[in-house]
Coordinates of C-alpha atoms and ligand atoms in Angstrom, one line a residue:
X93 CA 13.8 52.0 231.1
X94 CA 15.8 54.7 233.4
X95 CA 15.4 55.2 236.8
X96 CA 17.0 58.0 238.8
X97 CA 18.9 57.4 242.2
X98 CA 18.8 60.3 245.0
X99 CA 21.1 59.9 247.6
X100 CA 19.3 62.8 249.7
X101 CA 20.6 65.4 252.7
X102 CA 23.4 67.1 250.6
X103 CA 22.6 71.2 251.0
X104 CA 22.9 72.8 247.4
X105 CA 24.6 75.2 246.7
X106 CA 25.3 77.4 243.3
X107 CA 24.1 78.8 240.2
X108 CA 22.5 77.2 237.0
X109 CA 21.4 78.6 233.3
X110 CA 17.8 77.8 232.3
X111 CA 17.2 75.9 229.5
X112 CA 14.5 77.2 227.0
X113 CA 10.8 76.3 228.0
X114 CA 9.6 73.6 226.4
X115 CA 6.0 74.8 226.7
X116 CA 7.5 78.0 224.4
X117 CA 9.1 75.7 221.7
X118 CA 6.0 73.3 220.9
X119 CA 3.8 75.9 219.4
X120 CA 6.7 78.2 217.9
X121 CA 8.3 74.5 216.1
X122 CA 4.1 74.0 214.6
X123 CA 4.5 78.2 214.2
X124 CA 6.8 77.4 211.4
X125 CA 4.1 75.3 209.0
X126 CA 3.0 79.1 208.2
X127 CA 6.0 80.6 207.0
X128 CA 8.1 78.3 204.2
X129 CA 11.9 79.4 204.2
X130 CA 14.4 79.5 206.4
X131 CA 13.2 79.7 209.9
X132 CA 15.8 79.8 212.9
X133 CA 14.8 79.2 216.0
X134 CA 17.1 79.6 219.2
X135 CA 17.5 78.2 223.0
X136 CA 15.4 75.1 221.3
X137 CA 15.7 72.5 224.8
X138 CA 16.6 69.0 223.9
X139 CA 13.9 66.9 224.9
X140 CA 11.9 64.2 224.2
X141 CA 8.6 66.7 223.1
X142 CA 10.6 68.6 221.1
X143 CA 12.0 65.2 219.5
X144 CA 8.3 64.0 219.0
X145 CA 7.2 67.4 217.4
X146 CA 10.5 67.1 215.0
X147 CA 9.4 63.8 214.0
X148 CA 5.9 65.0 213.3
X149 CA 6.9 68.0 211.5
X150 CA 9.2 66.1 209.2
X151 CA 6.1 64.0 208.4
X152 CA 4.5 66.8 207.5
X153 CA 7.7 68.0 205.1
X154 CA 9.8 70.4 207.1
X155 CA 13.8 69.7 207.5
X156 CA 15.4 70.2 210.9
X157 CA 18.9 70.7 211.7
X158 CA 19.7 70.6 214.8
X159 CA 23.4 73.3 215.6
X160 CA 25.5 73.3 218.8
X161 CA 23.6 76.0 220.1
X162 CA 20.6 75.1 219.7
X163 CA 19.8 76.0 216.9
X164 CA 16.7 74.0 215.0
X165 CA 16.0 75.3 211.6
X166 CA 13.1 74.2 209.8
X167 CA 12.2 74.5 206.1
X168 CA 8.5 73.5 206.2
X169 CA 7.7 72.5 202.4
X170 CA 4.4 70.9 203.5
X171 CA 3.6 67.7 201.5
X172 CA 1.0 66.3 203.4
X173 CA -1.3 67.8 205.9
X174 CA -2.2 64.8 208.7
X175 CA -0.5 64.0 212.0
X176 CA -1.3 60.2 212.6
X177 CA -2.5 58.6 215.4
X178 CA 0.9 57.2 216.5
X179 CA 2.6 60.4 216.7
X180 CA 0.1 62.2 218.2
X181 CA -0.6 59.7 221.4
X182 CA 3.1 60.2 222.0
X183 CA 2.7 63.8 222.1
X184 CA -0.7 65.8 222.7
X185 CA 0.7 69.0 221.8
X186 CA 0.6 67.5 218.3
X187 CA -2.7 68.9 218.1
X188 CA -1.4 72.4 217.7
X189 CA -0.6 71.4 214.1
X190 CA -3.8 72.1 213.6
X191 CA -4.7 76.0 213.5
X192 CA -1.1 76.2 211.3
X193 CA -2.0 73.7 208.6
X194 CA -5.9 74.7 207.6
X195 CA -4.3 78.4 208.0
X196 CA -1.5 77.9 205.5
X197 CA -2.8 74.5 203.5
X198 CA -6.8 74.7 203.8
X199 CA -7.4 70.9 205.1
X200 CA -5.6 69.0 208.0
X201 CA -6.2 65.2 209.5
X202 CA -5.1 65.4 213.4
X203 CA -5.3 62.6 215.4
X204 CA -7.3 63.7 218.2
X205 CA -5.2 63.8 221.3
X206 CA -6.8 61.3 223.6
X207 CA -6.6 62.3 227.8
X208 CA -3.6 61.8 229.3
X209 CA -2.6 61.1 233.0
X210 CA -3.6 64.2 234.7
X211 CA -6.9 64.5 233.1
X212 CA -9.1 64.0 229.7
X213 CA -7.8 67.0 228.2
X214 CA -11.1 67.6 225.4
X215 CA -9.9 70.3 222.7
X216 CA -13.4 71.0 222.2
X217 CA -12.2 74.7 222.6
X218 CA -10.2 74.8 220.0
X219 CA -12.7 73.1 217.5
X220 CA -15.3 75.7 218.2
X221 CA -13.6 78.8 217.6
X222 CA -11.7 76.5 214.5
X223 CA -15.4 76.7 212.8
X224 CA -16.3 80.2 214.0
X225 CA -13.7 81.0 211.9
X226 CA -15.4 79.2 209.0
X227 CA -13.5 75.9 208.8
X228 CA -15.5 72.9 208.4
X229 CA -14.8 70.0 211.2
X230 CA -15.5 66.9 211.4
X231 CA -15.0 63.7 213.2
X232 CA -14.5 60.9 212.4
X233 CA -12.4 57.1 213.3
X234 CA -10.6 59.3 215.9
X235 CA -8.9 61.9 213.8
X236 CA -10.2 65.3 213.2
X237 CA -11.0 66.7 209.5
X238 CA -10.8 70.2 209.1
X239 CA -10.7 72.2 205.5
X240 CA -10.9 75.7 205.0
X241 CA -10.7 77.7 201.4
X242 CA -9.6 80.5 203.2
X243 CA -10.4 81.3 207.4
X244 CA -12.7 83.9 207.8
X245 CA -11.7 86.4 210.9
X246 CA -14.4 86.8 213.8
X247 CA -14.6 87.2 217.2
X248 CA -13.7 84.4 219.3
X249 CA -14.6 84.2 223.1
X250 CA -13.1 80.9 224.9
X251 CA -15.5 79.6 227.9
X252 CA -12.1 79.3 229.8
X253 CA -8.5 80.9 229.0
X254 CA -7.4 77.6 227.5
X255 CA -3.6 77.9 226.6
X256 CA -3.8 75.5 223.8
X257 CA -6.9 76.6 222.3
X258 CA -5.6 80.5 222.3
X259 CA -2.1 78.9 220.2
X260 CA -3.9 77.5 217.8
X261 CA -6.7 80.2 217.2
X262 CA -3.7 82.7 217.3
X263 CA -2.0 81.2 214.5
X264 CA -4.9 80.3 212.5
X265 CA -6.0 83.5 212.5
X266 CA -2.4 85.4 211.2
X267 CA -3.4 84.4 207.8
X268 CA -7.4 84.7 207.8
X269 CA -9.4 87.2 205.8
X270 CA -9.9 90.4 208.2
X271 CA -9.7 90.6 212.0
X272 CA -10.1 88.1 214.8
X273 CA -10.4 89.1 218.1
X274 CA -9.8 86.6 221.0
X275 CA -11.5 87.0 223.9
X276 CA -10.8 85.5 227.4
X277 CA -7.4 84.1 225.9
X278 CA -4.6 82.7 228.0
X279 CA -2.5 85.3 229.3
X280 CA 0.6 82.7 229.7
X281 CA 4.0 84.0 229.3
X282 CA 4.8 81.4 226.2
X283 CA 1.7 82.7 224.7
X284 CA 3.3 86.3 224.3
X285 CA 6.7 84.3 223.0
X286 CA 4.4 82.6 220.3
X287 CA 3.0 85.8 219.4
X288 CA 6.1 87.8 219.2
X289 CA 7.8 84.7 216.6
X290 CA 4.8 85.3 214.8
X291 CA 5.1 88.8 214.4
X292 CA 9.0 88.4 213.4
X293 CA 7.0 86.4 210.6
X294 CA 5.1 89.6 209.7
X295 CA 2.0 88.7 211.4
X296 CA -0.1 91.7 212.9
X297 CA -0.8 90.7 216.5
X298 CA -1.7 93.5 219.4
X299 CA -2.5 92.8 223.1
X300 CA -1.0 88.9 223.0
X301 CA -0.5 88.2 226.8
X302 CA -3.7 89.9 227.7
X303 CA -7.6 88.6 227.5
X304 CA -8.0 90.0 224.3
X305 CA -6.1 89.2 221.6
X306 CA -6.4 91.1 218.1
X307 CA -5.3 89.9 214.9
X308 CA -5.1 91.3 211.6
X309 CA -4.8 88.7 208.9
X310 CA -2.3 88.8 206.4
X311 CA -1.8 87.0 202.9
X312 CA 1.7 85.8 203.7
X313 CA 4.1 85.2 206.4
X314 CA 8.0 85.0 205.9
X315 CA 10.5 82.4 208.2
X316 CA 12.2 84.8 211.2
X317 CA 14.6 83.8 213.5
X318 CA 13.4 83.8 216.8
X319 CA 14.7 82.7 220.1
X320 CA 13.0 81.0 223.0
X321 CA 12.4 82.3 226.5
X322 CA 13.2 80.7 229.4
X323 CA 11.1 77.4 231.0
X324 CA 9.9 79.3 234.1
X325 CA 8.9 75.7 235.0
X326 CA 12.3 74.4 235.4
X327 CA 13.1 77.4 237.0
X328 CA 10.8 77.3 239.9
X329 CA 11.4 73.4 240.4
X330 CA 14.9 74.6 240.7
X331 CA 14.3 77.1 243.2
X332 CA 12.2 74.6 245.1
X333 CA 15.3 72.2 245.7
X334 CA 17.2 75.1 247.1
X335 CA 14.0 75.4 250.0
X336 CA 14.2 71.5 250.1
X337 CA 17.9 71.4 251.3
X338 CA 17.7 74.4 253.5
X339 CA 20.5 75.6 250.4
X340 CA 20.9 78.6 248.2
X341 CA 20.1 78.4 244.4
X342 CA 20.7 81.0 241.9
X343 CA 18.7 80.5 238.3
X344 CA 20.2 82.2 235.0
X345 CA 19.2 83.2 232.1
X346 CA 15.4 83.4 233.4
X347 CA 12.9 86.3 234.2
X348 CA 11.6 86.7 237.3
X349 CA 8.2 88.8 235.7
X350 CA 7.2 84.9 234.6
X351 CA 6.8 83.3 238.3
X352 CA 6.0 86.5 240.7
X353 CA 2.7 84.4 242.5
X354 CA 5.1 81.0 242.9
X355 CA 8.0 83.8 244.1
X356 CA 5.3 85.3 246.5
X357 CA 4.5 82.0 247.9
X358 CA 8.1 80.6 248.3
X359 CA 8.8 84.0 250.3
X360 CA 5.5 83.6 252.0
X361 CA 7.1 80.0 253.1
X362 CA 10.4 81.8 254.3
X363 CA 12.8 81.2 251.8
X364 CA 14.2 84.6 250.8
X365 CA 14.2 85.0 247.4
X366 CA 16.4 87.8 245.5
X367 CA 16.0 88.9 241.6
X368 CA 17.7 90.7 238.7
X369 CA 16.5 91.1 235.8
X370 CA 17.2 87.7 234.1
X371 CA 18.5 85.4 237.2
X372 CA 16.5 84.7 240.7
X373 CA 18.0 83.4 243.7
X374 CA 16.4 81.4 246.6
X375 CA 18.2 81.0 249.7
X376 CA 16.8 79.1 252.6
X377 CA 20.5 78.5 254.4
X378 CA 19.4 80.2 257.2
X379 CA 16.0 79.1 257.9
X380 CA 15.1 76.5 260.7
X381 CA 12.0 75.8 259.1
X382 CA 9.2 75.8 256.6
X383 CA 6.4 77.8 257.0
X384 CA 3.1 75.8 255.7
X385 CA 1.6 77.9 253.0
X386 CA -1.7 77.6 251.1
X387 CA -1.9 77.8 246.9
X388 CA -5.0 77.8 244.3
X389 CA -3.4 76.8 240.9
X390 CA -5.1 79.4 237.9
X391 CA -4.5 80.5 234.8
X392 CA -1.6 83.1 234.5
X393 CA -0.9 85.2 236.5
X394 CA -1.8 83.1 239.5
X395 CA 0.0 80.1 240.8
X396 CA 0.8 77.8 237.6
X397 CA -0.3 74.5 237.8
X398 CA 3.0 72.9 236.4
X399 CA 4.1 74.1 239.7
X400 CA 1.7 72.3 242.2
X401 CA 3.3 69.0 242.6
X402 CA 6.6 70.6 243.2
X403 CA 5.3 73.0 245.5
X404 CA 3.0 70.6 247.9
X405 CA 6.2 68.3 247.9
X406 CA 8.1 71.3 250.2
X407 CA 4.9 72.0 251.9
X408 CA 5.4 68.7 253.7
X409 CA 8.6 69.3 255.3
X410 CA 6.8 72.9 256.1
X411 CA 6.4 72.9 260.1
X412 CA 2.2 73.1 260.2
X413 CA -1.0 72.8 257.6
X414 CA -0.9 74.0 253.9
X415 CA -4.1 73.7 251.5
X416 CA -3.3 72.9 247.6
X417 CA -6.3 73.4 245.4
X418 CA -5.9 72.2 241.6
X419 CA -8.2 74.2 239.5
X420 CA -6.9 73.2 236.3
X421 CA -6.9 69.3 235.6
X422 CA -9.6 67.1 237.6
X423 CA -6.6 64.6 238.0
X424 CA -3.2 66.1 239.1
X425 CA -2.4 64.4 242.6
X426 CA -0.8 61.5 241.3
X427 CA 2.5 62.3 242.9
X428 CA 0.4 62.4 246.4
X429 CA 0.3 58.2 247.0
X430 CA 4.2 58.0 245.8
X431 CA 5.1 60.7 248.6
X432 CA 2.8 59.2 250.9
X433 CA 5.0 56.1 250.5
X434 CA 7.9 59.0 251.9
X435 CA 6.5 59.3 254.9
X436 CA 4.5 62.5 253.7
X437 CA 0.8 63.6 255.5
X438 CA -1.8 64.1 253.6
X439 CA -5.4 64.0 252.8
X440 CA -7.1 64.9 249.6
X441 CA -10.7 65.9 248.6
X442 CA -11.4 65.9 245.4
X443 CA -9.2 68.7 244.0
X444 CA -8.1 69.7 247.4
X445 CA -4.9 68.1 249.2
X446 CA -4.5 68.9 252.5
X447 CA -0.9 68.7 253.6
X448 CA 0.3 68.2 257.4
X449 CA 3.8 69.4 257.0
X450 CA 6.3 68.2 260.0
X451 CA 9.7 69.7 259.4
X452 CA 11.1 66.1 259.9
X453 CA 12.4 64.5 256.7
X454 CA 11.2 62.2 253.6
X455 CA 11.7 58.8 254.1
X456 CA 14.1 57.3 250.9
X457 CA 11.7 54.9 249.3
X458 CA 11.7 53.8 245.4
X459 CA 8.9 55.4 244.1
X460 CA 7.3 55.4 240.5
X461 CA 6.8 58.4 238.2
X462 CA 3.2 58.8 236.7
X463 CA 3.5 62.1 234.8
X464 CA 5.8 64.6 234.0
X465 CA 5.9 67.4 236.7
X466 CA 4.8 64.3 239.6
X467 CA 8.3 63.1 238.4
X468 CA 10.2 66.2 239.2
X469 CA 8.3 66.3 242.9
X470 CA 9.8 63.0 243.6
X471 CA 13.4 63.4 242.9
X472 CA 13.0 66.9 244.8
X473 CA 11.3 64.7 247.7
X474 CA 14.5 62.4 247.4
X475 CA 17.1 65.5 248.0
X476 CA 15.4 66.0 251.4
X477 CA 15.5 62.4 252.3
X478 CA 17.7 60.3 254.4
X479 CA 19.4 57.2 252.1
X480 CA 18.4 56.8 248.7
X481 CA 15.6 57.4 246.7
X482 CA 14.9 55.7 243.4
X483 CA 12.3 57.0 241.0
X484 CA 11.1 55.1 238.3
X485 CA 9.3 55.3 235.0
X486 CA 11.9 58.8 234.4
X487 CA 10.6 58.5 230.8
X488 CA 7.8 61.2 232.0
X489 CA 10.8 63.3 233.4
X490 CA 12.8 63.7 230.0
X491 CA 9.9 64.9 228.0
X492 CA 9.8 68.1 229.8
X493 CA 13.1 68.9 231.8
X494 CA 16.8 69.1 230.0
X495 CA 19.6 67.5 232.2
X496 CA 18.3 68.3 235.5
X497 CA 20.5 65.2 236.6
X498 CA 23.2 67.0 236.1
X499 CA 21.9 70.6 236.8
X500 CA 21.2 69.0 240.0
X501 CA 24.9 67.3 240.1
X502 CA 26.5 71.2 239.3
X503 CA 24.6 72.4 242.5
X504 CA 25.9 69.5 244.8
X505 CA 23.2 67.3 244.7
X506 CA 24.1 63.3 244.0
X507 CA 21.7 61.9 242.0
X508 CA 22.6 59.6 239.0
X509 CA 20.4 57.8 236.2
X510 CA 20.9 53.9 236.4
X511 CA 19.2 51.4 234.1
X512 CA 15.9 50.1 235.7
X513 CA 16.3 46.1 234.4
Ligands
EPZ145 C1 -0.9 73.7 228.4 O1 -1.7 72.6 228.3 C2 0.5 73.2 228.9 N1 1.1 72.3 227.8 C3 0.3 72.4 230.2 O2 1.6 72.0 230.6 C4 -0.3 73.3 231.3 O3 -0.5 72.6 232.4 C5 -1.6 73.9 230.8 O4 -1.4 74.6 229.5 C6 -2.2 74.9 231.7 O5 -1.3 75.9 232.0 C7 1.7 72.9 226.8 O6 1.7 74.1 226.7 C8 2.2 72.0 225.8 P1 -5.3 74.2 228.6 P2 -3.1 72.8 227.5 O7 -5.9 74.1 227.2 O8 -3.0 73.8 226.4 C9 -9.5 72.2 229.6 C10 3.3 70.5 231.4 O9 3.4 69.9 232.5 N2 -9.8 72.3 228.2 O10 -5.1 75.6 229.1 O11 -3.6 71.4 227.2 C11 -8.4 71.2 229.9 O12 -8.9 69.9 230.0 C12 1.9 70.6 230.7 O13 4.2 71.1 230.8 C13 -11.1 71.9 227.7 O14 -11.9 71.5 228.5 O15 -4.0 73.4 228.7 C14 -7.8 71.6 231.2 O16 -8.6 71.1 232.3 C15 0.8 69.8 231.5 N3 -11.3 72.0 226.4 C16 -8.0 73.2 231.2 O17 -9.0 73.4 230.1 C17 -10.4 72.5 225.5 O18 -10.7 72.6 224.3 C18 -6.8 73.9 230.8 O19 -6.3 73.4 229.6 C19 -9.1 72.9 226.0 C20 -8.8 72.8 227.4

């Protein structure tokens, strides 16, 4: 296993590229089970859930190459139609295979994706509007049959904009009899990127990236070439070390439309933040202090949830109180006992966190990862602290961030990966 080393209380300084956004690339690598041929897909970020979904989809009969810039192109030939167990626990996004394969193949056998750290994670969502749309589900020994002769297009209204759920009803639906409309769909930026690859495939898709999706089914869809939008995750965790180190960080290759609630609060907290049209700076150099400021995570547009842990790690080096409220998973505080251990404040109720931010410093400690984004808040925790910070377990860290060691390193920051033995 890896760890990563910190050595905190360097002030970055610089500029940095995105990389592509992982939560983009999932469902447009599953997109290409619905079009065979030649698809090419650009800005693909090498992680370790792209490498997972690769490894599935190769299962499943498509052939990756992987080009110098980026470039993965797949040539789904579909032989078989089920995702096993093994592949799936690795990576729960495995269950958007789903929608693609009873859509293009008539059956699938999906592992059903178990919880995961931050919460259980049901996809009973997606199985519902599956069978409004006439495919027969069932479960069984853990997997989930579904077989279709053809998908039927209805309305579809999700009890809560699920992101997930809307990917795999939206591609499903590109290649059902007549029209679906999605109501109360997830208005996430990746959801519009998924939307547009499909349409590049021929699909006929209005209002993706609003509550109500419509979609015209077609017979056929042919491979596109497509490429990626930014990971306005990585982006804002970026800008977040720039407020951490009283620095100035400037993100390319990103678009500041995807993060305006996370930009509002960051300005709210006194960083000031500047934009173009694909690059955002944050500069805190000439702040004193933090301002404490107060965040509900929501569905987009509000304050993403990928974002909290991040964001309540520079609320306690804020100068006062700051309320985080996590709306989205029942379990997404794990970070909290790890920055505790940093000499962190706070108190959490249920899915409330209160944080007493004192503009003193984290305290270096080694500290363990327990998910992916909880990961990211700890090494940003270690580039405000004193000494050095170790954090563990950075297996979470590499399935959803591309070299931030060294993005990190190109700003000024020293941080290092070292074997954990
Ligand atoms: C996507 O997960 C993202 N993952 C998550 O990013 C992100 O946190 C989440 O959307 C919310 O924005 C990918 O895109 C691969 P949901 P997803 O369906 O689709 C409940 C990261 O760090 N729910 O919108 O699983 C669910 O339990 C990851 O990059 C049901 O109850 O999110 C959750 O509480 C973490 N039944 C809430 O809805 C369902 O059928 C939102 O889930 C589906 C969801």
């Amino acid at each position: 296993m890896d760890r990563i080393a910190v050595n905190g209380r360097r002030r970055l300084n610089g500029e940095v590229a995105a990389s592509g956004a992982k939560n983009s690339a999932l469902p447009i690598l599953f997109a290409t089970l619905l079009a065979e041929g030649e698809n090419i897909l650009e800005n693909i970020p090498d992680l370790a859930d792209i490498h997972s979904t690769n490894n599935l989809l190769a299962t499943l009969g498509c052939k990756i190459q992987f080009q110098d810039n980026k470039c993965v192109i797949l040539r789904p030939k579909i032989i078989a139609t089920e995702a096993p167990y093994d592949l799936v626990r690795k990576m729960r996004a495995s269950i958007l295979c789903l929608g693609p394969l009873v859509a293009k193949e008539g059956s699938a056998k999906v592992s059903l994706p178990g919880g995961c750290a931050i919460g259980a994670r049901p996809i009973n969502f997606h199985l519902e509007a599956l069978k409004k749309l006439g495919a027969e589900i069932k479960l069984e020994e853990g997997y989930v049959f579904a077989k279709a002769q053809r998908l039927i297009g209805d309305r579809v209204i999700f009890d809560i904009p699920t992101v997930g759920g809307t990917e795999n009803i939206l591609m499903a639906a590109t290649l059902a009899k007549g029209e679906t409309v999605i109501e109360n769909a997830a208005r996430e930026p990746e959801i519009l990127d998924l939307a547009n690859c499909l349409k590049g495939m021929g699909a006929k898709i209005e209002g993706a990236g609003t509550s109500k999706i419509f979609v015209q089914g077609v017979d056929e869809l042919k491979p596109t070439n497509h490429r990626i939008i930014a990971d306005r995750i990585e982006v804002g965790t970026l800008l977040i070390a720039a407020g951490l180190t009283l620095g100035r960080v400037k993100v390319k290759n990103c678009n500041p439309t995807h993060l305006e609630a996370f930009l509002d609060k960051l300005e709210e907290s006194g960083i000031k933040i500047m934009k173009g049209s694909d690059w955002i700076e944050a500069d805190a150099t000439q702040l004193q202090k933090l301002k404490p400021v107060s965040i509900t995570t929501a569905p987009f547009p509000g304050f993403p949830t990928d974002l909290q842990a991040q964001f309540m790690t520079l609320m306690c080096v804020a100068d006062g109180t700051s309320l985080i409220q996590e709306t989205i998973f029942e379990n997404r505080f794990m970070h909290v006992p790890e920055l505790l251990r940093m000499g962190a404040k706070i108190t959490i109720n249920s899915r409330l966190a209160s944080v007493q931010g004192e503009s003193a410093l984290f305290q270096a400690a080694t500290v363990m990862a327990t998910d992916l984004r909880a990961s990211a808040s700890l090494i940003l925790a270690g580039l405000n602290a004193e000494g050095t910070t170790r954090v563990k377990r950075i297996y979470h860290l590499d399935r959803g961030y591309e070299n931030l060691e060294s993005k990190l390193r190109h700003l000024g920051a020293d941080v290092t990966r070292e074997k954990d033995i």
